[in-house]
Amino acid sequence: MRKTFIAGNWKMNMTASEGRAFAAELTAGNLDKGVKILIAPPFTTLQAVAEVVKDTNILLGAQNMSDSESGAHTGEISPAMLKEIGVDAVIIGHSERRIIYKEDDSFINRKVKLALKHGFEVIFCVGETLEERESGNVENVVRSQLVGGLQDISTRELQSVTIAYEPVWAIGTGKTASPEDADDVHAFIRTEIEKLYDIKAADAVIIQYGGSVKAENVKALMSKPNIDGALVGGASLKFETFSPIVNYNK
Ligand code: PGA
């Protein structure tokens, strides 16, 4: 049985004091204990949020991490820095990193490997642009992102990886993939994981959907057999919009 996993990606929102207050609201709120929950604040807000979510069932995520251990990498954040704060998981390969900051599959793969080496869970993001969808390339694009990003990741390491399928055209646009279209890609991802690993790994891997998930569409998405959770951006920034997503089953 795959456990539902709902993650909030705060992106470049929430100062440390805002994040601390919001995290306190979340920990005090009545969130479904049967759901795995993670929040991913920006780097400068991590410490404040870590103090609030420590010893709660809310996990702490970072939105990115360097591909290097330490040294001359101006502006980057190392795995050890995140570890010391108490970060549990790192989001890697988000489409905003891929597209705006030109992160490619091999760079993303180095980050995935480094994060796993340091004992982090990884939320590894894949997904096609509108152009790629319209030209019939969804499967080719997603396959090459999976093969490239997961290169040299062992079956055992894969247990710490959640895959987030986020069609780029659905992120922050209010357009959601239909539950059927999303589930088709999730099923495709599971088949690719079976090819790259084995059936056991494919059955076990958690695949989140991301792209304009909100209270109104979460139930229909989550009712699909291959959709195991959600990576939520905009709707993760307020208790009133995030809690109904976490509590979709209540
Ligand atoms: P959105 O973002 O929910 O605002 O579409 C999702 C994401 O980018 O992770």
PDB file of C-alpha atoms and ligand atoms in Angstrom:
ATOM      1  CA  MET A   1       0.000   0.000   0.000  1.00  0.00           C
ATOM      2  CA  ARG A   2       1.406   3.364  -0.992  1.00  0.00           C
ATOM      3  CA  LYS A   3       0.938   6.115   1.581  1.00  0.00           C
ATOM      4  CA  THR A   4      -0.557   9.391   0.373  1.00  0.00           C
ATOM      5  CA  PHE A   5       2.106  12.095   0.259  1.00  0.00           C
ATOM      6  CA  ILE A   6       1.107  15.776   0.053  1.00  0.00           C
ATOM      7  CA  ALA A   7       3.920  18.319  -0.239  1.00  0.00           C
ATOM      8  CA  GLY A   8       3.705  22.110  -0.229  1.00  0.00           C
ATOM      9  CA  ASN A   9       6.285  23.933  -2.310  1.00  0.00           C
ATOM     10  CA  TRP A  10       6.306  27.505  -1.039  1.00  0.00           C
ATOM     11  CA  LYS A  11       8.601  28.644  -3.873  1.00  0.00           C
ATOM     12  CA  MET A  12       9.910  32.202  -3.330  1.00  0.00           C
ATOM     13  CA  ASN A  13       7.278  33.122  -0.751  1.00  0.00           C
ATOM     14  CA  MET A  14       7.372  33.571   3.043  1.00  0.00           C
ATOM     15  CA  THR A  15      10.032  35.385   5.012  1.00  0.00           C
ATOM     16  CA  ALA A  16      11.316  33.627   8.128  1.00  0.00           C
ATOM     17  CA  SER A  17       8.749  35.283  10.404  1.00  0.00           C
ATOM     18  CA  GLU A  18       5.870  34.632   8.000  1.00  0.00           C
ATOM     19  CA  GLY A  19       6.974  31.026   7.574  1.00  0.00           C
ATOM     20  CA  ARG A  20       7.255  30.477  11.320  1.00  0.00           C
ATOM     21  CA  ALA A  21       3.713  31.749  11.861  1.00  0.00           C
ATOM     22  CA  PHE A  22       2.274  29.698   9.009  1.00  0.00           C
ATOM     23  CA  ALA A  23       4.059  26.523  10.137  1.00  0.00           C
ATOM     24  CA  ALA A  24       2.628  27.046  13.632  1.00  0.00           C
ATOM     25  CA  GLU A  25      -0.851  27.323  12.107  1.00  0.00           C
ATOM     26  CA  LEU A  26      -0.297  24.065  10.234  1.00  0.00           C
ATOM     27  CA  THR A  27       0.986  22.163  13.255  1.00  0.00           C
ATOM     28  CA  ALA A  28      -1.970  23.357  15.338  1.00  0.00           C
ATOM     29  CA  GLY A  29      -4.452  22.607  12.563  1.00  0.00           C
ATOM     30  CA  ASN A  30      -6.395  19.418  12.273  1.00  0.00           C
ATOM     31  CA  LEU A  31      -4.464  17.720   9.478  1.00  0.00           C
ATOM     32  CA  ASP A  32      -5.038  14.072   8.561  1.00  0.00           C
ATOM     33  CA  LYS A  33      -2.501  11.981  10.486  1.00  0.00           C
ATOM     34  CA  GLY A  34      -2.721   9.232   7.898  1.00  0.00           C
ATOM     35  CA  VAL A  35      -1.199  11.461   5.221  1.00  0.00           C
ATOM     36  CA  LYS A  36       2.521  12.091   4.845  1.00  0.00           C
ATOM     37  CA  ILE A  37       2.921  15.896   4.821  1.00  0.00           C
ATOM     38  CA  LEU A  38       5.919  18.006   3.840  1.00  0.00           C
ATOM     39  CA  ILE A  39       6.429  21.733   3.534  1.00  0.00           C
ATOM     40  CA  ALA A  40       9.302  23.233   1.553  1.00  0.00           C
ATOM     41  CA  PRO A  41      10.083  26.851   2.508  1.00  0.00           C
ATOM     42  CA  PRO A  42      12.811  28.940   0.873  1.00  0.00           C
ATOM     43  CA  PHE A  43      16.336  28.494   2.269  1.00  0.00           C
ATOM     44  CA  THR A  44      16.302  31.540   4.548  1.00  0.00           C
ATOM     45  CA  THR A  45      13.030  30.398   6.116  1.00  0.00           C
ATOM     46  CA  LEU A  46      14.084  26.782   6.747  1.00  0.00           C
ATOM     47  CA  GLN A  47      15.601  27.323  10.197  1.00  0.00           C
ATOM     48  CA  ALA A  48      12.550  29.145  11.571  1.00  0.00           C
ATOM     49  CA  VAL A  49      10.178  26.507  10.215  1.00  0.00           C
ATOM     50  CA  ALA A  50      12.433  23.675  11.421  1.00  0.00           C
ATOM     51  CA  GLU A  51      12.021  24.891  14.991  1.00  0.00           C
ATOM     52  CA  VAL A  52       8.242  24.754  14.650  1.00  0.00           C
ATOM     53  CA  VAL A  53       7.838  21.400  12.882  1.00  0.00           C
ATOM     54  CA  LYS A  54      10.469  19.550  14.928  1.00  0.00           C
ATOM     55  CA  ASP A  55       8.850  16.540  16.650  1.00  0.00           C
ATOM     56  CA  THR A  56       5.633  16.908  14.644  1.00  0.00           C
ATOM     57  CA  ASN A  57       4.450  14.765  11.740  1.00  0.00           C
ATOM     58  CA  ILE A  58       5.199  17.565   9.259  1.00  0.00           C
ATOM     59  CA  LEU A  59       8.388  16.942   7.319  1.00  0.00           C
ATOM     60  CA  LEU A  60      10.724  19.699   6.225  1.00  0.00           C
ATOM     61  CA  GLY A  61      11.811  20.031   2.612  1.00  0.00           C
ATOM     62  CA  ALA A  62      14.293  22.229   0.757  1.00  0.00           C
ATOM     63  CA  GLN A  63      13.456  23.419  -2.741  1.00  0.00           C
ATOM     64  CA  ASN A  64      16.902  22.843  -4.174  1.00  0.00           C
ATOM     65  CA  MET A  65      20.463  21.871  -3.215  1.00  0.00           C
ATOM     66  CA  SER A  66      23.930  22.198  -4.688  1.00  0.00           C
ATOM     67  CA  ASP A  67      25.440  19.348  -6.705  1.00  0.00           C
ATOM     68  CA  SER A  68      28.669  19.798  -4.729  1.00  0.00           C
ATOM     69  CA  GLU A  69      29.669  19.032  -1.151  1.00  0.00           C
ATOM     70  CA  SER A  70      31.243  22.423  -0.362  1.00  0.00           C
ATOM     71  CA  GLY A  71      33.658  25.019  -1.653  1.00  0.00           C
ATOM     72  CA  ALA A  72      33.729  27.739  -4.273  1.00  0.00           C
ATOM     73  CA  HIS A  73      30.066  27.773  -5.345  1.00  0.00           C
ATOM     74  CA  THR A  74      28.818  31.303  -4.751  1.00  0.00           C
ATOM     75  CA  GLY A  75      25.141  31.402  -3.919  1.00  0.00           C
ATOM     76  CA  GLU A  76      24.721  27.648  -3.473  1.00  0.00           C
ATOM     77  CA  ILE A  77      23.567  25.634  -0.442  1.00  0.00           C
ATOM     78  CA  SER A  78      25.292  22.378   0.507  1.00  0.00           C
ATOM     79  CA  PRO A  79      23.820  19.110   1.786  1.00  0.00           C
ATOM     80  CA  ALA A  80      25.574  19.539   5.160  1.00  0.00           C
ATOM     81  CA  MET A  81      23.949  22.964   5.607  1.00  0.00           C
ATOM     82  CA  LEU A  82      20.507  21.467   5.045  1.00  0.00           C
ATOM     83  CA  LYS A  83      21.253  18.455   7.259  1.00  0.00           C
ATOM     84  CA  GLU A  84      22.219  20.615  10.216  1.00  0.00           C
ATOM     85  CA  ILE A  85      18.925  22.507  10.021  1.00  0.00           C
ATOM     86  CA  GLY A  86      16.979  19.244  10.092  1.00  0.00           C
ATOM     87  CA  VAL A  87      15.798  19.101   6.504  1.00  0.00           C
ATOM     88  CA  ASP A  88      14.253  15.721   5.629  1.00  0.00           C
ATOM     89  CA  ALA A  89      13.820  15.958   1.867  1.00  0.00           C
ATOM     90  CA  VAL A  90      14.980  17.941  -1.137  1.00  0.00           C
ATOM     91  CA  ILE A  91      12.947  18.844  -4.228  1.00  0.00           C
ATOM     92  CA  ILE A  92      15.166  18.323  -7.262  1.00  0.00           C
ATOM     93  CA  GLY A  93      14.552  19.053 -10.927  1.00  0.00           C
ATOM     94  CA  HIS A  94      11.531  21.315 -10.533  1.00  0.00           C
ATOM     95  CA  SER A  95      10.538  22.701 -13.938  1.00  0.00           C
ATOM     96  CA  GLU A  96      11.282  26.250 -12.765  1.00  0.00           C
ATOM     97  CA  ARG A  97      14.864  25.109 -12.086  1.00  0.00           C
ATOM     98  CA  ARG A  98      15.024  23.255 -15.393  1.00  0.00           C
ATOM     99  CA  ILE A  99      13.572  26.055 -17.504  1.00  0.00           C
ATOM    100  CA  ILE A 100      14.515  29.355 -15.846  1.00  0.00           C
ATOM    101  CA  TYR A 101      17.885  28.240 -14.452  1.00  0.00           C
ATOM    102  CA  LYS A 102      18.762  25.797 -17.252  1.00  0.00           C
ATOM    103  CA  GLU A 103      19.334  22.736 -15.072  1.00  0.00           C
ATOM    104  CA  ASP A 104      19.805  19.704 -17.295  1.00  0.00           C
ATOM    105  CA  ASP A 105      19.355  16.003 -16.613  1.00  0.00           C
ATOM    106  CA  SER A 106      22.984  15.275 -15.763  1.00  0.00           C
ATOM    107  CA  PHE A 107      23.186  18.215 -13.346  1.00  0.00           C
ATOM    108  CA  ILE A 108      19.919  17.105 -11.762  1.00  0.00           C
ATOM    109  CA  ASN A 109      21.238  13.546 -11.555  1.00  0.00           C
ATOM    110  CA  ARG A 110      24.327  14.733  -9.641  1.00  0.00           C
ATOM    111  CA  LYS A 111      22.045  16.487  -7.145  1.00  0.00           C
ATOM    112  CA  VAL A 112      19.802  13.435  -6.733  1.00  0.00           C
ATOM    113  CA  LYS A 113      22.844  11.248  -6.075  1.00  0.00           C
ATOM    114  CA  LEU A 114      24.351  13.701  -3.605  1.00  0.00           C
ATOM    115  CA  ALA A 115      21.063  14.162  -1.735  1.00  0.00           C
ATOM    116  CA  LEU A 116      20.595  10.398  -1.401  1.00  0.00           C
ATOM    117  CA  LYS A 117      24.198   9.967  -0.284  1.00  0.00           C
ATOM    118  CA  HIS A 118      23.450  12.384   2.554  1.00  0.00           C
ATOM    119  CA  GLY A 119      20.342  10.475   3.583  1.00  0.00           C
ATOM    120  CA  PHE A 120      17.742  12.923   2.300  1.00  0.00           C
ATOM    121  CA  GLU A 121      14.518  11.869   0.710  1.00  0.00           C
ATOM    122  CA  VAL A 122      14.195  13.297  -2.785  1.00  0.00           C
ATOM    123  CA  ILE A 123      11.160  14.637  -4.609  1.00  0.00           C
ATOM    124  CA  PHE A 124      12.305  14.285  -8.193  1.00  0.00           C
ATOM    125  CA  CYS A 125      10.228  16.314 -10.674  1.00  0.00           C
ATOM    126  CA  VAL A 126       9.504  15.509 -14.291  1.00  0.00           C
ATOM    127  CA  GLY A 127       6.995  16.875 -16.798  1.00  0.00           C
ATOM    128  CA  GLU A 128       6.503  18.167 -20.311  1.00  0.00           C
ATOM    129  CA  THR A 129       5.895  21.661 -21.678  1.00  0.00           C
ATOM    130  CA  LEU A 130       2.766  22.521 -23.667  1.00  0.00           C
ATOM    131  CA  GLU A 131       4.745  22.434 -26.887  1.00  0.00           C
ATOM    132  CA  GLU A 132       6.066  18.977 -26.070  1.00  0.00           C
ATOM    133  CA  ARG A 133       2.539  17.755 -25.260  1.00  0.00           C
ATOM    134  CA  GLU A 134       1.059  19.213 -28.415  1.00  0.00           C
ATOM    135  CA  SER A 135       3.753  17.623 -30.559  1.00  0.00           C
ATOM    136  CA  GLY A 136       2.976  14.202 -29.054  1.00  0.00           C
ATOM    137  CA  ASN A 137       6.206  13.969 -27.106  1.00  0.00           C
ATOM    138  CA  VAL A 138       5.026  13.486 -23.529  1.00  0.00           C
ATOM    139  CA  GLU A 139       6.359   9.954 -23.178  1.00  0.00           C
ATOM    140  CA  ASN A 140       9.717  10.669 -24.837  1.00  0.00           C
ATOM    141  CA  VAL A 141      10.290  13.719 -22.656  1.00  0.00           C
ATOM    142  CA  VAL A 142       9.274  12.063 -19.411  1.00  0.00           C
ATOM    143  CA  ARG A 143      11.263   8.917 -20.237  1.00  0.00           C
ATOM    144  CA  SER A 144      14.452  10.838 -20.902  1.00  0.00           C
ATOM    145  CA  GLN A 145      14.001  12.903 -17.723  1.00  0.00           C
ATOM    146  CA  LEU A 146      13.568   9.669 -15.728  1.00  0.00           C
ATOM    147  CA  VAL A 147      16.499   7.876 -17.337  1.00  0.00           C
ATOM    148  CA  GLY A 148      18.768  10.929 -17.035  1.00  0.00           C
ATOM    149  CA  GLY A 149      17.780  11.955 -13.528  1.00  0.00           C
ATOM    150  CA  LEU A 150      17.854   8.462 -12.031  1.00  0.00           C
ATOM    151  CA  GLN A 151      21.072   7.286 -13.617  1.00  0.00           C
ATOM    152  CA  ASP A 152      23.160   5.173 -11.191  1.00  0.00           C
ATOM    153  CA  ILE A 153      20.477   5.310  -8.499  1.00  0.00           C
ATOM    154  CA  SER A 154      20.157   1.833  -6.966  1.00  0.00           C
ATOM    155  CA  THR A 155      16.908   0.004  -6.244  1.00  0.00           C
ATOM    156  CA  ARG A 156      17.535   0.551  -2.547  1.00  0.00           C
ATOM    157  CA  GLU A 157      18.131   4.283  -3.036  1.00  0.00           C
ATOM    158  CA  LEU A 158      14.995   4.575  -5.137  1.00  0.00           C
ATOM    159  CA  GLN A 159      13.001   3.791  -1.980  1.00  0.00           C
ATOM    160  CA  SER A 160      13.866   7.315  -0.822  1.00  0.00           C
ATOM    161  CA  VAL A 161      12.730   8.913  -4.074  1.00  0.00           C
ATOM    162  CA  THR A 162       9.247  10.288  -4.747  1.00  0.00           C
ATOM    163  CA  ILE A 163       8.544  11.182  -8.352  1.00  0.00           C
ATOM    164  CA  ALA A 164       6.484  14.300  -8.993  1.00  0.00           C
ATOM    165  CA  TYR A 165       4.821  14.469 -12.391  1.00  0.00           C
ATOM    166  CA  GLU A 166       4.214  18.135 -13.102  1.00  0.00           C
ATOM    167  CA  PRO A 167       3.106  19.096 -16.593  1.00  0.00           C
ATOM    168  CA  VAL A 168       4.709  22.512 -17.028  1.00  0.00           C
ATOM    169  CA  TRP A 169       1.599  23.976 -18.688  1.00  0.00           C
ATOM    170  CA  ALA A 170      -0.423  23.206 -15.550  1.00  0.00           C
ATOM    171  CA  ILE A 171       1.908  24.888 -13.056  1.00  0.00           C
ATOM    172  CA  GLY A 172       0.553  28.121 -11.645  1.00  0.00           C
ATOM    173  CA  THR A 173      -1.795  28.503 -14.594  1.00  0.00           C
ATOM    174  CA  GLY A 174      -5.036  27.276 -13.062  1.00  0.00           C
ATOM    175  CA  LYS A 175      -5.116  24.566 -15.772  1.00  0.00           C
ATOM    176  CA  THR A 176      -4.971  21.076 -14.313  1.00  0.00           C
ATOM    177  CA  ALA A 177      -4.364  17.942 -16.321  1.00  0.00           C
ATOM    178  CA  SER A 178      -7.577  15.925 -16.270  1.00  0.00           C
ATOM    179  CA  PRO A 179      -7.364  13.108 -13.717  1.00  0.00           C
ATOM    180  CA  GLU A 180      -7.435  10.626 -16.626  1.00  0.00           C
ATOM    181  CA  ASP A 181      -4.601  12.329 -18.542  1.00  0.00           C
ATOM    182  CA  ALA A 182      -2.524  12.652 -15.382  1.00  0.00           C
ATOM    183  CA  ASP A 183      -3.119   9.025 -14.457  1.00  0.00           C
ATOM    184  CA  ASP A 184      -2.052   7.888 -17.937  1.00  0.00           C
ATOM    185  CA  VAL A 185       1.318   9.583 -17.488  1.00  0.00           C
ATOM    186  CA  HIS A 186       1.623   8.237 -13.926  1.00  0.00           C
ATOM    187  CA  ALA A 187       0.985   4.722 -15.259  1.00  0.00           C
ATOM    188  CA  PHE A 188       3.604   5.308 -17.943  1.00  0.00           C
ATOM    189  CA  ILE A 189       6.110   6.432 -15.272  1.00  0.00           C
ATOM    190  CA  ARG A 190       5.404   3.301 -13.243  1.00  0.00           C
ATOM    191  CA  THR A 191       6.048   1.138 -16.318  1.00  0.00           C
ATOM    192  CA  GLU A 192       9.312   2.950 -16.980  1.00  0.00           C
ATOM    193  CA  ILE A 193      10.369   2.404 -13.358  1.00  0.00           C
ATOM    194  CA  GLU A 194       9.621  -1.287 -13.826  1.00  0.00           C
ATOM    195  CA  LYS A 195      11.875  -1.314 -16.899  1.00  0.00           C
ATOM    196  CA  LEU A 196      14.667   0.571 -15.133  1.00  0.00           C
ATOM    197  CA  TYR A 197      14.307  -1.376 -11.842  1.00  0.00           C
ATOM    198  CA  ASP A 198      11.713  -4.088 -11.245  1.00  0.00           C
ATOM    199  CA  ILE A 199       8.023  -4.612 -10.585  1.00  0.00           C
ATOM    200  CA  LYS A 200       8.463  -4.301  -6.823  1.00  0.00           C
ATOM    201  CA  ALA A 201      10.096  -0.891  -7.175  1.00  0.00           C
ATOM    202  CA  ALA A 202       7.402   0.193  -9.638  1.00  0.00           C
ATOM    203  CA  ASP A 203       4.614  -0.844  -7.258  1.00  0.00           C
ATOM    204  CA  ALA A 204       6.226   0.910  -4.327  1.00  0.00           C
ATOM    205  CA  VAL A 205       7.271   4.221  -5.871  1.00  0.00           C
ATOM    206  CA  ILE A 206       5.162   7.189  -4.808  1.00  0.00           C
ATOM    207  CA  ILE A 207       4.169   9.390  -7.754  1.00  0.00           C
ATOM    208  CA  GLN A 208       2.780  12.827  -6.928  1.00  0.00           C
ATOM    209  CA  TYR A 209       0.863  14.976  -9.362  1.00  0.00           C
ATOM    210  CA  GLY A 210       1.627  18.693  -9.456  1.00  0.00           C
ATOM    211  CA  GLY A 211       0.114  21.602 -11.346  1.00  0.00           C
ATOM    212  CA  SER A 212      -2.717  23.760  -9.996  1.00  0.00           C
ATOM    213  CA  VAL A 213      -3.824  21.204  -7.413  1.00  0.00           C
ATOM    214  CA  LYS A 214      -6.515  22.694  -5.206  1.00  0.00           C
ATOM    215  CA  ALA A 215      -9.337  21.696  -2.884  1.00  0.00           C
ATOM    216  CA  GLU A 216     -11.745  21.491  -5.837  1.00  0.00           C
ATOM    217  CA  ASN A 217      -9.761  18.962  -7.891  1.00  0.00           C
ATOM    218  CA  VAL A 218      -7.701  16.996  -5.363  1.00  0.00           C
ATOM    219  CA  LYS A 219     -10.281  14.292  -4.703  1.00  0.00           C
ATOM    220  CA  ALA A 220     -10.757  13.415  -8.372  1.00  0.00           C
ATOM    221  CA  LEU A 221      -6.997  13.310  -8.927  1.00  0.00           C
ATOM    222  CA  MET A 222      -6.362  11.206  -5.842  1.00  0.00           C
ATOM    223  CA  SER A 223      -9.062   8.721  -6.806  1.00  0.00           C
ATOM    224  CA  LYS A 224      -6.903   7.573  -9.721  1.00  0.00           C
ATOM    225  CA  PRO A 225      -4.963   4.345  -9.176  1.00  0.00           C
ATOM    226  CA  ASN A 226      -1.518   5.704 -10.024  1.00  0.00           C
ATOM    227  CA  ILE A 227      -1.750   9.101  -8.337  1.00  0.00           C
ATOM    228  CA  ASP A 228      -0.351   8.822  -4.820  1.00  0.00           C
ATOM    229  CA  GLY A 229      -0.107  12.408  -3.716  1.00  0.00           C
ATOM    230  CA  ALA A 230       0.380  15.990  -4.766  1.00  0.00           C
ATOM    231  CA  LEU A 231       3.095  18.601  -5.011  1.00  0.00           C
ATOM    232  CA  VAL A 232       1.246  21.835  -4.364  1.00  0.00           C
ATOM    233  CA  GLY A 233       2.489  25.350  -5.113  1.00  0.00           C
ATOM    234  CA  GLY A 234       0.056  28.267  -4.919  1.00  0.00           C
ATOM    235  CA  ALA A 235      -2.544  26.481  -2.802  1.00  0.00           C
ATOM    236  CA  SER A 236       0.083  25.477  -0.211  1.00  0.00           C
ATOM    237  CA  LEU A 237       0.542  29.064   0.983  1.00  0.00           C
ATOM    238  CA  LYS A 238      -2.576  29.412   3.111  1.00  0.00           C
ATOM    239  CA  PHE A 239      -4.106  27.150   5.739  1.00  0.00           C
ATOM    240  CA  GLU A 240      -7.562  27.558   4.157  1.00  0.00           C
ATOM    241  CA  THR A 241      -6.345  26.264   0.809  1.00  0.00           C
ATOM    242  CA  PHE A 242      -3.722  23.699   1.920  1.00  0.00           C
ATOM    243  CA  SER A 243      -5.614  21.927   4.711  1.00  0.00           C
ATOM    244  CA  PRO A 244      -8.526  20.776   2.482  1.00  0.00           C
ATOM    245  CA  ILE A 245      -5.955  19.248   0.112  1.00  0.00           C
ATOM    246  CA  VAL A 246      -4.246  17.328   2.921  1.00  0.00           C
ATOM    247  CA  ASN A 247      -7.644  16.401   4.363  1.00  0.00           C
ATOM    248  CA  TYR A 248      -9.221  15.454   1.014  1.00  0.00           C
ATOM    249  CA  ASN A 249     -10.238  12.122   2.468  1.00  0.00           C
ATOM    250  CA  LYS A 250     -11.764  13.414   5.693  1.00  0.00           C
TER     251      LYS A 250
HETATM  252  P1  PGA B   1       1.061  25.192  -8.541  1.00  0.00           P
HETATM  253  O1  PGA B   1       2.607  24.741  -8.481  1.00  0.00           O
HETATM  254  O2  PGA B   1       0.315  24.289  -7.579  1.00  0.00           O
HETATM  255  O3  PGA B   1       1.056  26.620  -8.123  1.00  0.00           O
HETATM  256  O4  PGA B   1       0.610  24.973  -9.952  1.00  0.00           O
HETATM  257  C1  PGA B   1       2.983  23.398  -8.398  1.00  0.00           C
HETATM  258  C2  PGA B   1       4.487  23.265  -8.393  1.00  0.00           C
HETATM  259  O5  PGA B   1       5.148  23.973  -9.172  1.00  0.00           O
HETATM  260  O6  PGA B   1       5.075  22.480  -7.623  1.00  0.00           O
END
